[in-house]
Each structure stands twice: as C-alpha cells, then as structure tokens.
mmCIF file of C-alpha atoms and ligand atoms in Angstrom:
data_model
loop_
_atom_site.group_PDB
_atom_site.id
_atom_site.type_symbol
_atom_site.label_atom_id
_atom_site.label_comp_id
_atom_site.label_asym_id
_atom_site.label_seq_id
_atom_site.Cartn_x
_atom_site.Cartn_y
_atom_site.Cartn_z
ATOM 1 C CA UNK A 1 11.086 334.766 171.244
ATOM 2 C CA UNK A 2 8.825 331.696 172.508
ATOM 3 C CA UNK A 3 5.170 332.739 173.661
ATOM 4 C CA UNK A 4 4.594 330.354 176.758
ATOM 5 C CA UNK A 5 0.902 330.222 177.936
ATOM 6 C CA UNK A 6 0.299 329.855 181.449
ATOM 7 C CA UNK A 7 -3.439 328.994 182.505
ATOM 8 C CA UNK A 8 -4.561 329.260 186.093
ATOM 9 C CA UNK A 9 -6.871 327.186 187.400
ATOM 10 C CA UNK A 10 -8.053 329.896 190.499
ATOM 11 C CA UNK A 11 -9.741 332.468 190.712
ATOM 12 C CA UNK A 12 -7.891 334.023 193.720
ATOM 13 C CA UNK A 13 -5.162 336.820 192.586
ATOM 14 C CA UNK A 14 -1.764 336.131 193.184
ATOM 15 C CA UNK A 15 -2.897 332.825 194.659
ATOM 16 C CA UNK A 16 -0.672 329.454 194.789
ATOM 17 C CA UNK A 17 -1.878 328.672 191.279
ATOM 18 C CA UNK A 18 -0.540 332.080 189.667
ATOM 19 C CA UNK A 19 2.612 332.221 191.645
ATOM 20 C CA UNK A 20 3.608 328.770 190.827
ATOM 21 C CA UNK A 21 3.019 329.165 187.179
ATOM 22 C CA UNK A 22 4.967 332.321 187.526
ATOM 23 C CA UNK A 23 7.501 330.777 188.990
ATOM 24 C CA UNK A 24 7.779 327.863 186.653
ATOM 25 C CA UNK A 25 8.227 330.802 183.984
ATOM 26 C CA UNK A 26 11.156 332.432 185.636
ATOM 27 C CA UNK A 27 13.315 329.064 185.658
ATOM 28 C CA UNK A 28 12.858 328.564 182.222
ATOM 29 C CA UNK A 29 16.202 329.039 180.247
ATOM 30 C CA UNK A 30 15.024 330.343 177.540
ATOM 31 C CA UNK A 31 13.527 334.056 176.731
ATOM 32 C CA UNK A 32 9.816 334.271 176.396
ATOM 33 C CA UNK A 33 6.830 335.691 176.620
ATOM 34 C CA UNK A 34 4.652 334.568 179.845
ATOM 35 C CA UNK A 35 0.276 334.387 178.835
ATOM 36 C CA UNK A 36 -1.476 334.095 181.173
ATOM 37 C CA UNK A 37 -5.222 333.303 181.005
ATOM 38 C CA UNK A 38 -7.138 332.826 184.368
ATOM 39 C CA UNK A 39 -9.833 330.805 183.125
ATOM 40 C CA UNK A 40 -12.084 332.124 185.778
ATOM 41 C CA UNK A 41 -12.418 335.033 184.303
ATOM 42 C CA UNK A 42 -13.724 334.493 180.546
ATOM 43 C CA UNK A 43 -17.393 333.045 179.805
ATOM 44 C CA UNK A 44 -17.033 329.324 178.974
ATOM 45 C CA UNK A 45 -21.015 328.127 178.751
ATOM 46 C CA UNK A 46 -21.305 324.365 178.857
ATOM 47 C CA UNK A 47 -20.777 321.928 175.701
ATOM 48 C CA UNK A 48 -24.350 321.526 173.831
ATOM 49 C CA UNK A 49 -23.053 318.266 172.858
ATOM 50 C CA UNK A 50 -24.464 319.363 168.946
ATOM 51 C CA UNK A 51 -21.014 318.929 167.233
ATOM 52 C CA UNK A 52 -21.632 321.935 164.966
ATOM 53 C CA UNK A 53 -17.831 322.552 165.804
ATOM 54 C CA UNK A 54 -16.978 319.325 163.978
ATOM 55 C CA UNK A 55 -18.492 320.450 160.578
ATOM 56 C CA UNK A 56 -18.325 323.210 157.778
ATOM 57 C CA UNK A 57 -17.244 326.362 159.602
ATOM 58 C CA UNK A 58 -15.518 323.821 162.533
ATOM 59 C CA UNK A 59 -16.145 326.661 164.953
ATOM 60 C CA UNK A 60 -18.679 326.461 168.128
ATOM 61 C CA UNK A 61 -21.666 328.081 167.971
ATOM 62 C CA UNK A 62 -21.771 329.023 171.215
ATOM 63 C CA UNK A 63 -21.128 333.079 171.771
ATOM 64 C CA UNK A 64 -18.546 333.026 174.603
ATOM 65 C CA UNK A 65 -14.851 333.618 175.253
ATOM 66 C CA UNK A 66 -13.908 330.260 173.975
ATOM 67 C CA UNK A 67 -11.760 331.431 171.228
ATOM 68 C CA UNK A 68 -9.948 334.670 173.034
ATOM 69 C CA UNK A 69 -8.924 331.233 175.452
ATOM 70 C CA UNK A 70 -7.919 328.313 172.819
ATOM 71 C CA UNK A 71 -6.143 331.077 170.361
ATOM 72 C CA UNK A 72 -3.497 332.128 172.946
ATOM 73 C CA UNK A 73 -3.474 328.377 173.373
ATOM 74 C CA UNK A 74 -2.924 327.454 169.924
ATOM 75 C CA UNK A 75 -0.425 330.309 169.608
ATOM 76 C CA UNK A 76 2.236 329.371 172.572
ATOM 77 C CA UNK A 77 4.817 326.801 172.021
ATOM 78 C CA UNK A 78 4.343 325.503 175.548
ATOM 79 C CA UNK A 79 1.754 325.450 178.276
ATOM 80 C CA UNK A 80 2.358 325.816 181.996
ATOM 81 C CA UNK A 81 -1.040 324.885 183.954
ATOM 82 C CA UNK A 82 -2.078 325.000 187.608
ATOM 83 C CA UNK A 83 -5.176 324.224 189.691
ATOM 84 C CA UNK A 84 -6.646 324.371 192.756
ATOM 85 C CA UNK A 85 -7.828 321.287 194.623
ATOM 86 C CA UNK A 86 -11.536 322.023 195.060
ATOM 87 C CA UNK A 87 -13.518 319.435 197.020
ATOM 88 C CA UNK A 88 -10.815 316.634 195.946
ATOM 89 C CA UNK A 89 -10.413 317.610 192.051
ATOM 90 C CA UNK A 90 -9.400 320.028 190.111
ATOM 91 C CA UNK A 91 -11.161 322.880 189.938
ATOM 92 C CA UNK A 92 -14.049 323.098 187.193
ATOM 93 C CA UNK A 93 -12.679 325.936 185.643
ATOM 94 C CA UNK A 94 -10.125 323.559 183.742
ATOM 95 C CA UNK A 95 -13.312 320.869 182.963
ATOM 96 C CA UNK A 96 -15.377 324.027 181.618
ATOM 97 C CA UNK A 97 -12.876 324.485 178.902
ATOM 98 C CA UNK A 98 -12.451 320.645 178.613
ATOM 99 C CA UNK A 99 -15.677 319.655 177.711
ATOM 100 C CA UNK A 100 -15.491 322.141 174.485
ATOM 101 C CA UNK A 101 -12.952 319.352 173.756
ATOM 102 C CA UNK A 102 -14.176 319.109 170.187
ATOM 103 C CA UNK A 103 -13.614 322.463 169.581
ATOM 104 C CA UNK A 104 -10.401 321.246 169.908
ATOM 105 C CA UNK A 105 -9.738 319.458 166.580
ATOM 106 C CA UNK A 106 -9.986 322.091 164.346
ATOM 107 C CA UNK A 107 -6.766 323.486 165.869
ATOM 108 C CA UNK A 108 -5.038 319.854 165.781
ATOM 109 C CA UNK A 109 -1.900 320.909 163.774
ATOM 110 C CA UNK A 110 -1.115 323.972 166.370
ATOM 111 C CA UNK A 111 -2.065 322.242 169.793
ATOM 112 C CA UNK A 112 -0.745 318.593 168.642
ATOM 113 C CA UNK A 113 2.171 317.636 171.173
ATOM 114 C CA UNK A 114 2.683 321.089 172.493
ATOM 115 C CA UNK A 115 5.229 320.791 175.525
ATOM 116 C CA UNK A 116 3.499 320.790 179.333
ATOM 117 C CA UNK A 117 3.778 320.779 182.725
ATOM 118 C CA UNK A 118 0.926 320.523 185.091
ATOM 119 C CA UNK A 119 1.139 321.480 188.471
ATOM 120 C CA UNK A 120 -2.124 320.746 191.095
ATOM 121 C CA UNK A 121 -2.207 322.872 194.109
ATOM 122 C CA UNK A 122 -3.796 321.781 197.189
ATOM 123 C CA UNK A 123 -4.181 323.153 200.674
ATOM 124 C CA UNK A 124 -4.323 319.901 202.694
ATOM 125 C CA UNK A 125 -0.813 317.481 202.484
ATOM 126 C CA UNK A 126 -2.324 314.286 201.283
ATOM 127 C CA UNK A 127 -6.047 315.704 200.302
ATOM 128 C CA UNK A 128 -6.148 316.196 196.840
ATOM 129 C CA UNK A 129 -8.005 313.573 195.397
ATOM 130 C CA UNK A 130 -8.099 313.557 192.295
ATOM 131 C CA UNK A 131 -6.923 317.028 191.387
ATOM 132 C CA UNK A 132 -4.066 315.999 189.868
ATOM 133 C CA UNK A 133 -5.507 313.716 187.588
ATOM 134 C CA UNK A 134 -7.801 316.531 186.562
ATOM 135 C CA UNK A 135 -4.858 318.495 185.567
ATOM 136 C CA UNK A 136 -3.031 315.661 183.869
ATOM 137 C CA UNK A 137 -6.595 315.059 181.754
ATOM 138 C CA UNK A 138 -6.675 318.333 180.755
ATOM 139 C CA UNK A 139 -3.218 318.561 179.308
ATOM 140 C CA UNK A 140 -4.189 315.974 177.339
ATOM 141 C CA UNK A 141 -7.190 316.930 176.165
ATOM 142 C CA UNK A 142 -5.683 319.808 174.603
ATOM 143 C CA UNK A 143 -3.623 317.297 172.873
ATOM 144 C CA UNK A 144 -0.543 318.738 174.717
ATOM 145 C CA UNK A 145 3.106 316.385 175.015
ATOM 146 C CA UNK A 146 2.919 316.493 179.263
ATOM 147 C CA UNK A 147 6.210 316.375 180.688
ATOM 148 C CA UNK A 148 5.928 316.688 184.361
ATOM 149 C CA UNK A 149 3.019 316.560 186.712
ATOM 150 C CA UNK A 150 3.038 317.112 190.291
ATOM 151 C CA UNK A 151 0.992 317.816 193.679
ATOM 152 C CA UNK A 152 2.240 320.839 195.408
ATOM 153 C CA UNK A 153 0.798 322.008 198.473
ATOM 154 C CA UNK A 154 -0.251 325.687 200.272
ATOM 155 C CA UNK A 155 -3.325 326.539 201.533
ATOM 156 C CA UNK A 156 -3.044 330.112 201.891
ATOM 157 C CA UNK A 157 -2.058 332.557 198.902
ATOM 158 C CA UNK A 158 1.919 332.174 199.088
ATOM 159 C CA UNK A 159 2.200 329.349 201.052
ATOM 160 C CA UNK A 160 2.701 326.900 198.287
ATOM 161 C CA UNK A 161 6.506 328.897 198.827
ATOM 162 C CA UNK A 162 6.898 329.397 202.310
ATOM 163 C CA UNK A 163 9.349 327.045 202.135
ATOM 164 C CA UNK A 164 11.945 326.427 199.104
ATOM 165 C CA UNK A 165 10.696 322.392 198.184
ATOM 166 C CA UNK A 166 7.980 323.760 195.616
ATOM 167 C CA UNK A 167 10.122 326.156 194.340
ATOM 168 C CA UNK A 168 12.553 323.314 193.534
ATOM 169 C CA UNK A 169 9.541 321.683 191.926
ATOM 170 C CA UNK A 170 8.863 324.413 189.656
ATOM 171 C CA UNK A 171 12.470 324.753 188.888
ATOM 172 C CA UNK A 172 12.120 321.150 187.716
ATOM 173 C CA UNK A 173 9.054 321.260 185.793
ATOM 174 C CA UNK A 174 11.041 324.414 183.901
ATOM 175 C CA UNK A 175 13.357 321.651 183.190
ATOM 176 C CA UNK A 176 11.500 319.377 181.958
ATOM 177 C CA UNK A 177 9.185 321.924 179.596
ATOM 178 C CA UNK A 178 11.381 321.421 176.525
ATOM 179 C CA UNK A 179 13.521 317.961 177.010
ATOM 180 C CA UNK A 180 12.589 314.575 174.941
ATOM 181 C CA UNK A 181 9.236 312.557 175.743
ATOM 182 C CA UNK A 182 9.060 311.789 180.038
ATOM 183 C CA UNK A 183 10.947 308.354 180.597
ATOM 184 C CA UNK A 184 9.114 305.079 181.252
ATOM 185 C CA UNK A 185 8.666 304.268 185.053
ATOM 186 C CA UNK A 186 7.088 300.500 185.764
ATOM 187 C CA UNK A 187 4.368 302.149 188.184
ATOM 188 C CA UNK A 188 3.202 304.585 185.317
ATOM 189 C CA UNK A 189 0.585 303.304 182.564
ATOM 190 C CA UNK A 190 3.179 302.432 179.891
ATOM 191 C CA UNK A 191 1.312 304.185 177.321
ATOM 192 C CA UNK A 192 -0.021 307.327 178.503
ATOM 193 C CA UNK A 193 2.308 307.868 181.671
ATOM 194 C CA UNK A 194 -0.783 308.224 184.121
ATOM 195 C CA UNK A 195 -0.287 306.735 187.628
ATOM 196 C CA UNK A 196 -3.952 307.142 188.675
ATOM 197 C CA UNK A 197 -5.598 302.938 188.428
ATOM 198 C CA UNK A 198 -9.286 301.592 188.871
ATOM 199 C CA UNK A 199 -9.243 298.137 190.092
ATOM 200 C CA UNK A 200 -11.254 296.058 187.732
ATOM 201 C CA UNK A 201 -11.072 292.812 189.882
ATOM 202 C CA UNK A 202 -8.059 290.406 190.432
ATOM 203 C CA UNK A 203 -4.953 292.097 188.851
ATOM 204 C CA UNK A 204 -6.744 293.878 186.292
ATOM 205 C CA UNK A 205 -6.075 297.416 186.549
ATOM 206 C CA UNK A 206 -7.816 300.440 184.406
ATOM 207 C CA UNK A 207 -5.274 303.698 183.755
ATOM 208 C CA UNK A 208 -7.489 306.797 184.917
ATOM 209 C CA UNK A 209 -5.386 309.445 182.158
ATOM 210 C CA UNK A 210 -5.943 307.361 178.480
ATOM 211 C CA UNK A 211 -8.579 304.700 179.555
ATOM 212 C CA UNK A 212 -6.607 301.771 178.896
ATOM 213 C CA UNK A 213 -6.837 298.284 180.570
ATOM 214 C CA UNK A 214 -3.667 295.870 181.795
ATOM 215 C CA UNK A 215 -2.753 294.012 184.756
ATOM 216 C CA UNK A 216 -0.724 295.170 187.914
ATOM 217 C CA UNK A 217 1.987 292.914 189.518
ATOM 218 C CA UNK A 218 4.291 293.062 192.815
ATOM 219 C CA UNK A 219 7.553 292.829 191.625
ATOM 220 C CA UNK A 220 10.826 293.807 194.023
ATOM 221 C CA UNK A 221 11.237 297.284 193.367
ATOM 222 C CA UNK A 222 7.610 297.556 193.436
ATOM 223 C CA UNK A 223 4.383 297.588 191.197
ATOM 224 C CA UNK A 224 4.864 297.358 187.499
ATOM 225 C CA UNK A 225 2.047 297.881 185.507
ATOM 226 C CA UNK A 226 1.200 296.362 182.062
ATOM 227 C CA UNK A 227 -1.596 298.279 180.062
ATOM 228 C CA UNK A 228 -2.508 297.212 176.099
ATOM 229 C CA UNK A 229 -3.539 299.765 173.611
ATOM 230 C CA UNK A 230 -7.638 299.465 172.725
ATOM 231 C CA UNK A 231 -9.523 299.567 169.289
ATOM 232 C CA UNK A 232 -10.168 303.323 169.808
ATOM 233 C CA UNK A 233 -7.835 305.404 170.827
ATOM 234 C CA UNK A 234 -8.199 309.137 172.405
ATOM 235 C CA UNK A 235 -4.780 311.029 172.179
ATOM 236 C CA UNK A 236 -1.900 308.427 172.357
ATOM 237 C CA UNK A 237 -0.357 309.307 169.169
ATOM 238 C CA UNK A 238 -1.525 312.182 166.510
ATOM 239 C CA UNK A 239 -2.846 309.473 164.021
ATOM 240 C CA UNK A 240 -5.151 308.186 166.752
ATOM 241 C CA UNK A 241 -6.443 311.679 167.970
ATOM 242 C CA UNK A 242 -7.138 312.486 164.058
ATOM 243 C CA UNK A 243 -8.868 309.214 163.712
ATOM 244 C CA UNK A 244 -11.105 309.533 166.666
ATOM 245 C CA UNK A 245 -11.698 313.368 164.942
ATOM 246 C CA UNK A 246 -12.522 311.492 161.705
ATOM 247 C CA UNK A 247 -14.963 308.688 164.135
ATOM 248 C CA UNK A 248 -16.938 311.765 165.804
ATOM 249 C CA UNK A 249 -17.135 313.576 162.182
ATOM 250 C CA UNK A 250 -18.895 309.805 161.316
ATOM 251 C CA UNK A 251 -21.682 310.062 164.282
ATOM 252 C CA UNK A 252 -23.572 312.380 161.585
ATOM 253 C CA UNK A 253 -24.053 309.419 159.402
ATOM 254 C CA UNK A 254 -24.189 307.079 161.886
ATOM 255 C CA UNK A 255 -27.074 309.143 163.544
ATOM 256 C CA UNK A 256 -28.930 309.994 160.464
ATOM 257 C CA UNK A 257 -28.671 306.219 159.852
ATOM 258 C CA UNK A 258 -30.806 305.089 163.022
ATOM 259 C CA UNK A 259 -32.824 308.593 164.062
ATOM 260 C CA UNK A 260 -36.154 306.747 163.310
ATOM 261 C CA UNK A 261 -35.207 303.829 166.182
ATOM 262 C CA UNK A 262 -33.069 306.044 168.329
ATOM 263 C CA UNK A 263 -36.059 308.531 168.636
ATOM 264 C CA UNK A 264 -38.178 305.798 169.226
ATOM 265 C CA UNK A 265 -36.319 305.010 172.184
ATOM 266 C CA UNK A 266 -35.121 308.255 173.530
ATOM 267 C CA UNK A 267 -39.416 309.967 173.072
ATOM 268 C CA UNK A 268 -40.745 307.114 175.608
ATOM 269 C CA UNK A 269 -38.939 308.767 178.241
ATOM 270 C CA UNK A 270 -40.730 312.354 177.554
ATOM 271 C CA UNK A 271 -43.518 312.651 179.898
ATOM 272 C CA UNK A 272 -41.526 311.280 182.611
ATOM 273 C CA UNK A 273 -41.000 313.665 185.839
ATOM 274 C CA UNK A 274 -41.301 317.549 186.487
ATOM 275 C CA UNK A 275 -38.399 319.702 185.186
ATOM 276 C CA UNK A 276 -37.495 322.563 187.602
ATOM 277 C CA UNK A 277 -36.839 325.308 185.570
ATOM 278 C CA UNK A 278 -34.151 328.544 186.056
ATOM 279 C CA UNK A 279 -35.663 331.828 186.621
ATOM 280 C CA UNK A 280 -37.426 333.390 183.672
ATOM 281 C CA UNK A 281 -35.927 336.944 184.586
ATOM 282 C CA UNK A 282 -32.292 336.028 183.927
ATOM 283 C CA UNK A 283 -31.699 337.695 179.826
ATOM 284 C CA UNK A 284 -31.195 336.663 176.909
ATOM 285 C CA UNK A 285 -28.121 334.052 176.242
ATOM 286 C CA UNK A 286 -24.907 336.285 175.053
HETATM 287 C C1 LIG B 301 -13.909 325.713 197.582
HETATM 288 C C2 LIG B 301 -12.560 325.160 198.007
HETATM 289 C C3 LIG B 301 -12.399 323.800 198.113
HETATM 290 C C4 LIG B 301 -11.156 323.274 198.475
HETATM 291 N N1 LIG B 301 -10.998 321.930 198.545
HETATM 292 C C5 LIG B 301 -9.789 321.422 198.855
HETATM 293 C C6 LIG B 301 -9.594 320.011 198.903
HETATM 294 O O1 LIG B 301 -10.480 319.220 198.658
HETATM 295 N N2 LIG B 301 -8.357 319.557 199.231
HETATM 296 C C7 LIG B 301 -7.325 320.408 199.532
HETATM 297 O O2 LIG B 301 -6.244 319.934 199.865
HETATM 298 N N3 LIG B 301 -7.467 321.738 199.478
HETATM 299 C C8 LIG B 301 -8.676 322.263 199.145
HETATM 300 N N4 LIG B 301 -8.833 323.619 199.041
HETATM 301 C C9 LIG B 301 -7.675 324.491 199.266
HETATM 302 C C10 LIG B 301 -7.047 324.989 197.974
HETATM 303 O O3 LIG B 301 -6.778 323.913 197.099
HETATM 304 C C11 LIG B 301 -5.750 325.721 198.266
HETATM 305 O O4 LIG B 301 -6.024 326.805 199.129
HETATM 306 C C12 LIG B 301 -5.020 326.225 197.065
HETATM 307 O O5 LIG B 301 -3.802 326.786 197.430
HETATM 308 C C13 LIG B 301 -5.817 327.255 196.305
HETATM 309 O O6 LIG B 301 -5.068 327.740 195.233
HETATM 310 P P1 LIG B 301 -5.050 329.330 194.892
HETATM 311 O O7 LIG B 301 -4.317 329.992 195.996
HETATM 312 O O8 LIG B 301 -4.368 329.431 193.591
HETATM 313 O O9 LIG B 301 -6.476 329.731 194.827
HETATM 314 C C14 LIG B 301 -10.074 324.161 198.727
HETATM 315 C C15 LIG B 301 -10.263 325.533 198.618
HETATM 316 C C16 LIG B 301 -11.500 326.033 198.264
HETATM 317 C C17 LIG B 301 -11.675 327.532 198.147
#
C-alpha cells in the first residue's frame, strides 16, 4: 500500500489546509496510507547556516523535530501540501522547514522527484500574494516532481468547501498526483513550470520558482515566455541538484582557502551598533 504524506501548513484544526489535503487524499484512486504532519506542531529552530549537515555524519546538529518531519517525508511516495495565506505568503511554518534545505541532500535518493501537489489556501479571493509561490518553492525544495499547484480560497475553517469548485480542485490535483511530468504551457517558465515573473527591464523577465532569466512576448493567445537554463542550477534535473550538493560540500575549501581575507573583512564590522539581546531567563536550548 502507498504511504502518502500530507503536510499542513496551519495551525488551526480541521482548518481549510487539513480538510483540503484530506480531501485531495480521498480522490486518490489508489489505496494508501494518509501522514499527516502539521508542521506547526514539531520544533523546527532556525538554520545556523554551519553546514555540519553537509559533512561526515550529514545530519543537523540542531536538537529538534527535524528528522520525526523529513523521515515521514522521505518515506511517502507522494506529498500532498497546503498553506495558509498569512500576510500575502505562505505561512512560515513551510519556510521553517525550508531553510534546513541542506539537510535535505543527504536524503536525495528518497525525496528526488517524489510526486506533488500544492494547494495555497487563502481567505481573501484575489489576496494571496505570494502564497502560492511559497508553496510551489517548497515542493521544490524538497526536491519533489510538482504536478499541480493552485490558489483555493475560504476564510473560515470549512469554507474552502462551502461550495463544490475546490472540491473539484482537489479531485484534480488527486489526478494529477501520479500522471507523467505537468505539460508545457507558453505563460509558464519553460523549465521549472513557475508562473510567478520579476520584471528585469524591457522584456526581460526573471521566473520567481527556479531563478532563471528569459524574455516575455505578446503573442495572440497571449504571453509566451522564454527562460534559458544558468551556470548553476538548483533542482531542475537530479544531476543539477547533486551538483549544487557537491558545490556547497566545496564552500569548506573554498572558505578555508580565503578565512584570513574574509575575516579581515567581515571583523571591521564588529564594534558597530548595540545588539538587543533575548531574555536571559528563557533555558537552556533543547
Ligand atoms: C495571521 C493571518 C494572516 C492572514 N493573511 C491573509 C492574507 O494575507 N490573505 C488572505 O487572503 N488571507 C489571509 N488570511 C486568511 C487565511 O489564509 C485563511 O483563513 C485560511 O483559510 C486559513 O487556513 P486554515 O483554515 O487552514 O488555517 C490570514 C489569516 C491569518 C490568521
């Protein structure tokens, strides 16, 4: 039977997020197990940005939940993820596990193109920002194959199915969870399927999702957009996520290499300003 992890974005119990993820899991025709992890409610500290989790052991110091969340991860053979809309993103209970991103590489061979759908869940028609981009980036992040993404909206817990149009969504996304790679569409970056662009000035166009530069042009059926590959590569294929693995491994050597001038630089700054510091009273770290 297929284990199908479904991570919710929210907090809030039986919320839009949970229901929808639950729902996506009942259209799927195929028997499995439904995990669920509410990210909310395991201890994910921030990245120390000290790449321990690159090296010998390739496991982060840190002493949180991060495991008891990436190993149900690792384990599923698909992922079903919703978010709330908070203040225009996603919520930061999907960046929290994000930025332990290079945790991520030592599982590489069980999260590489595991099937997705991402749904972001917003209260306001029209105000979610850039929640689903959030969602889309974190699919990705875990390395994930994303299949659908969409915006569904409900503001109060059940109202993202007070009528049946998201429930036709989710049936869709169920769909979608285990059919070939997500067709090209001319108003999607060509490589990476994002449809989230920074305008860089004339037609030049930046895709949001893999970082990747092209032009945007008019044409009758509306914009097409034309993005190139760069030199370094996050996630479009599995030989480009390993070598940008292998290119973080080589910051060691790369840092060991200029310490003396980098430290030169970095202990000017110092003295500057007057750190405000937390309360002494709070514990130890756990
Ligand atoms: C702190 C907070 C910020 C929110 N910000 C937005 C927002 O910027 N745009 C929006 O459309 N909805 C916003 N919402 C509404 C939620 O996205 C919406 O209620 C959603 O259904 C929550 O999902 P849940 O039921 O799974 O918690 C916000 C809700 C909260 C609690």
């Amino acid at each position: 039977m297929k284990s199908i992890v479904g991570i919710v974005g929210s907090a809030r119990r039986l919320g839009n997020c949970e229901i929808f993820v639950k729902e996506v899991s009942r259209n799927i025709n195929l028997p499995h197990e439904l995990v669920l992890l509410r990210l909310s409610s395991f201890r994910l500290e921030p990245c120390r940005g000290c790449y321990v989790c690159l090296f010998a052991e390739e496991r982060c110091p840190r002493k949180d939940d991060l495991y008891s969340v990436l190993e149900p991860i690792a384990q599923a053979d698909a992922i079903i993820v919703a978010a709330p809309a908070y203040f225009l993103g996603a919520s930061a209970n999907l960046r929290r596990l994000t930025d332990r991103g290079l945790s991520f590489y030592a599982y590489i061979d069980k999260l590489w193109g595991k099937p997705a759908v991402a749904a972001a869940v917003a209260g306001i028609p029209g105000k979610e920002g850039a929640t689903l981009l959030g969602v889309e980036n974190f699919a990705r992040m875990l390395l994930a194959d994303l299949k659908v993404s969409r915006v569904v909206y409900g503001a109060l817990p059940g109202e993202v199915f007070l009528d049946g149009k998201n429930r036709r969504v989710a049936a869709e996304m169920a769909a979608a969870l285990f059919t070939p790679k997500r067709r090209a569409e001319p108003h999607r970056c060509p490589l990476c399927g994002g449809d989230t662009f920074r305008f860089l000035g004339g037609n030049r166009v930046r895709c949001m999702l893999c970082s990747n530069a092209g032009t945007v042009s008019m044409e009758e059926q509306g914009p097409h957009v034309h993005v190139e590959k760069g030199a370094h590569e996050l996630f479009l294929s599995r030989e480009e996520a390993e070598a940008h693995r292998q290119w973080l491994i080589g910051m060691k050597d790369r840092f060991i290499a200029d310490k003396k001038k980098l430290k030169q630089i970095s202990s000017d700054y110092r003295r500057d300003g007057r750190w405000v510091e937390p309360p002494a009273d709070r514990g130890p770290e756990k």
